[in-house]
Amino acid sequence: MRRKAIEALLIIICFILQCTVFQALSLAGIVPNLLLIVTSSLGFMRGEKEGMAVGFFSGLLTDIFFGRLFGFYSLLYMFLGYGSGLFHRMFYDEDIKLPMIWIALSELVYGLSVYFFLFLMRSRFHFGFYFGHIILPELVYTVVVTIVLYRLIRSLNHWLEKKEKEEGESRMASPIIPYKDNGETGTDGS
């Protein structure tokens, strides 16, 4: 329960940071995709189900506040979270290269999907401009921010795993007092 609450809080904080602080730190109108970093990072660390759940709720926030096609971002983030979770077995805790490469690929898939479904379908064919001015700069900015944010998420995950382990050990170490039936009858004498 603690993990779910902290992950929900992490999603909300990253969403708020992405919409406020990083808007002020935007480079040529481009902001890093913090929700994608959170989705991919937790997918790597926790597996497919966790990646999908975090991706769904990250996308849902984006759909609610910015989506023109409701459910699009939820499905997209959920797909990217699931893809990250597939690499859970190959995940080495201290190695940041694989997560950075996957987050870069996820950002590329994200940008191409947004272009295809939200722009190309409306007959806006300026792919070269969109790729050079939106997709590529956002990819670079997201990867740079990943270096810092990924380590924070990894530390948070370590702390949560430590707490879960301590709680599991305390449950196993607590004495179980068995119910002892002493043969007494009820108050009605039966």
Coordinates of C-alpha atoms in Angstrom, one line a residue:
M1 CA 0.0 0.0 0.0
R2 CA 2.9 2.3 0.8
R3 CA 4.5 1.7 -2.6
K4 CA 1.3 2.5 -4.5
A5 CA 0.8 5.8 -2.6
I6 CA 4.3 6.9 -3.1
E7 CA 4.3 6.0 -6.8
A8 CA 1.0 7.9 -7.2
L9 CA 2.6 10.9 -5.4
L10 CA 5.7 10.6 -7.7
I11 CA 3.5 10.6 -10.8
I12 CA 1.6 13.7 -9.6
I13 CA 4.8 15.5 -8.6
C14 CA 6.5 14.8 -11.9
F15 CA 3.3 15.9 -13.8
I16 CA 3.3 19.2 -11.8
L17 CA 7.0 19.7 -12.4
Q18 CA 6.6 19.0 -16.1
C19 CA 3.7 21.5 -16.4
T20 CA 5.2 24.3 -14.2
V21 CA 8.9 24.3 -13.4
F22 CA 10.1 22.8 -16.7
Q23 CA 7.8 25.1 -18.7
A24 CA 9.9 27.9 -17.2
L25 CA 13.1 25.9 -18.1
S26 CA 11.9 25.1 -21.6
L27 CA 14.5 25.2 -24.4
A28 CA 12.8 26.6 -27.5
G29 CA 9.5 25.6 -26.2
I30 CA 10.6 22.0 -25.5
V31 CA 10.2 20.4 -22.1
P32 CA 11.5 16.9 -21.0
N33 CA 8.9 14.2 -20.6
L34 CA 9.2 13.4 -16.9
L35 CA 6.2 11.1 -17.0
L36 CA 7.9 8.9 -19.6
I37 CA 11.0 8.8 -17.4
V38 CA 9.0 7.6 -14.4
T39 CA 7.0 5.1 -16.5
S40 CA 10.1 3.6 -18.1
S41 CA 12.1 3.6 -14.9
L42 CA 9.5 1.9 -12.8
G43 CA 8.8 -0.6 -15.6
F44 CA 12.5 -1.5 -15.6
M45 CA 12.7 -1.8 -11.8
R46 CA 9.4 -3.5 -11.1
G47 CA 8.3 -5.4 -14.3
E48 CA 5.5 -5.3 -16.9
K49 CA 2.5 -4.9 -14.6
E50 CA 4.0 -2.0 -12.7
G51 CA 5.1 -0.3 -15.9
M52 CA 1.7 -0.7 -17.4
A53 CA -0.1 0.7 -14.2
V54 CA 2.3 3.7 -13.9
G55 CA 2.0 4.3 -17.6
F56 CA -1.8 4.2 -17.6
F57 CA -2.1 6.7 -14.7
S58 CA 0.6 8.9 -16.2
G59 CA -1.2 8.9 -19.5
L60 CA -4.6 9.4 -17.8
L61 CA -3.3 12.6 -16.2
T62 CA -2.0 13.8 -19.6
D63 CA -5.3 12.9 -21.3
I64 CA -7.4 14.7 -18.7
F65 CA -5.4 17.9 -18.9
F66 CA -4.0 18.1 -22.4
G67 CA -5.5 15.2 -24.5
R68 CA -7.5 16.0 -27.6
L69 CA -8.2 12.3 -28.2
F70 CA -9.2 10.9 -24.8
G71 CA -7.4 7.6 -24.0
F72 CA -4.6 8.1 -26.5
Y73 CA -1.9 9.0 -24.0
S74 CA -3.1 6.4 -21.5
L75 CA -2.6 3.7 -24.1
L76 CA 0.7 5.1 -25.4
Y77 CA 2.2 5.4 -21.9
M78 CA 0.8 2.0 -20.9
F79 CA 2.4 0.4 -24.0
L80 CA 5.7 2.1 -23.3
G81 CA 5.6 1.0 -19.6
Y82 CA 4.9 -2.6 -20.7
G83 CA 7.9 -2.4 -23.1
S84 CA 10.1 -1.2 -20.3
G85 CA 8.9 -4.0 -18.0
L86 CA 10.0 -6.6 -20.6
F87 CA 13.6 -5.6 -19.8
H88 CA 13.1 -6.1 -16.1
R89 CA 15.0 -9.4 -16.2
M90 CA 18.0 -7.7 -17.9
F91 CA 18.0 -4.8 -15.5
Y92 CA 21.2 -4.2 -13.6
D93 CA 20.7 -1.8 -10.8
E94 CA 23.8 0.4 -11.2
D95 CA 23.9 0.3 -15.0
I96 CA 22.2 3.4 -16.4
K97 CA 23.0 2.8 -20.1
L98 CA 20.1 0.4 -20.8
P99 CA 17.5 2.5 -19.2
M100 CA 18.8 5.6 -21.0
I101 CA 18.8 3.9 -24.3
W102 CA 15.3 2.5 -23.7
I103 CA 14.0 5.9 -22.5
A104 CA 15.5 7.5 -25.7
L105 CA 13.7 4.9 -27.9
S106 CA 10.5 5.3 -25.9
E107 CA 10.7 9.1 -26.4
L108 CA 11.2 8.5 -30.1
V109 CA 8.2 6.1 -30.3
Y110 CA 6.2 8.6 -28.2
G111 CA 7.1 11.5 -30.6
L112 CA 6.4 9.5 -33.8
S113 CA 3.1 8.2 -32.4
V114 CA 2.0 11.7 -31.4
Y115 CA 2.9 13.0 -34.9
F116 CA 1.2 10.1 -36.7
F117 CA -2.0 10.0 -34.8
L118 CA -2.5 13.7 -33.9
F119 CA -0.9 15.5 -36.8
L120 CA -0.6 13.3 -39.9
M121 CA -4.2 12.1 -39.6
R122 CA -5.2 15.7 -39.8
S123 CA -3.2 16.2 -43.1
R124 CA -0.3 18.0 -41.5
F125 CA 2.7 16.7 -43.5
H126 CA 5.6 18.7 -42.1
F127 CA 7.5 15.6 -40.7
G128 CA 11.0 17.1 -41.2
F129 CA 10.1 20.2 -39.3
Y130 CA 8.3 18.2 -36.6
F131 CA 11.1 15.7 -36.2
G132 CA 13.9 18.4 -36.2
H133 CA 12.1 20.9 -34.0
I134 CA 10.0 18.8 -31.6
I135 CA 10.9 15.1 -31.5
L136 CA 14.7 15.3 -31.5
P137 CA 15.1 18.2 -29.0
E138 CA 12.6 16.6 -26.6
L139 CA 14.4 13.3 -26.9
V140 CA 17.8 15.0 -26.0
Y141 CA 16.3 17.0 -23.2
T142 CA 14.5 14.0 -21.8
V143 CA 17.7 11.9 -21.9
V144 CA 19.7 14.6 -20.1
V145 CA 17.1 14.9 -17.3
T146 CA 17.0 11.1 -17.1
I147 CA 20.5 11.1 -15.7
V148 CA 19.4 12.9 -12.6
L149 CA 15.8 11.7 -12.2
Y150 CA 16.6 8.0 -12.8
R151 CA 19.0 8.0 -9.9
L152 CA 16.3 9.6 -7.6
I153 CA 13.7 7.0 -8.7
R154 CA 16.3 4.2 -8.2
S155 CA 17.0 5.5 -4.7
L156 CA 13.3 5.7 -3.9
N157 CA 12.8 2.1 -5.2
H158 CA 15.7 0.9 -2.9
W159 CA 14.1 2.6 0.1
L160 CA 10.7 1.1 -0.7
E161 CA 12.2 -2.4 -1.2
K162 CA 14.0 -2.1 2.1
K163 CA 10.9 -1.1 3.9
E164 CA 8.9 -3.9 2.3
K165 CA 11.6 -6.4 3.3
E166 CA 11.6 -5.1 6.9
E167 CA 7.8 -5.4 7.1
G168 CA 7.9 -8.9 5.7
E169 CA 10.6 -10.0 8.2
S170 CA 8.7 -8.4 11.1
R171 CA 5.5 -10.3 10.1
M172 CA 7.5 -13.5 9.9
A173 CA 9.2 -12.9 13.3
S174 CA 6.1 -11.9 15.2
P175 CA 4.9 -14.7 17.4
I176 CA 1.7 -16.4 16.4
I177 CA -0.5 -17.2 19.3
P178 CA -2.6 -20.2 18.5
Y179 CA -6.2 -20.3 19.5
K180 CA -6.5 -22.6 22.5
D181 CA -9.9 -24.2 23.1
N182 CA -10.1 -25.0 26.8
G183 CA -13.3 -27.0 26.5
E184 CA -15.5 -24.5 28.2
T185 CA -19.1 -24.4 27.2
G186 CA -21.2 -21.4 26.4
T187 CA -23.2 -19.3 29.0
D188 CA -26.4 -21.3 28.3
G189 CA -24.8 -24.4 29.8
S190 CA -24.8 -26.4 26.6

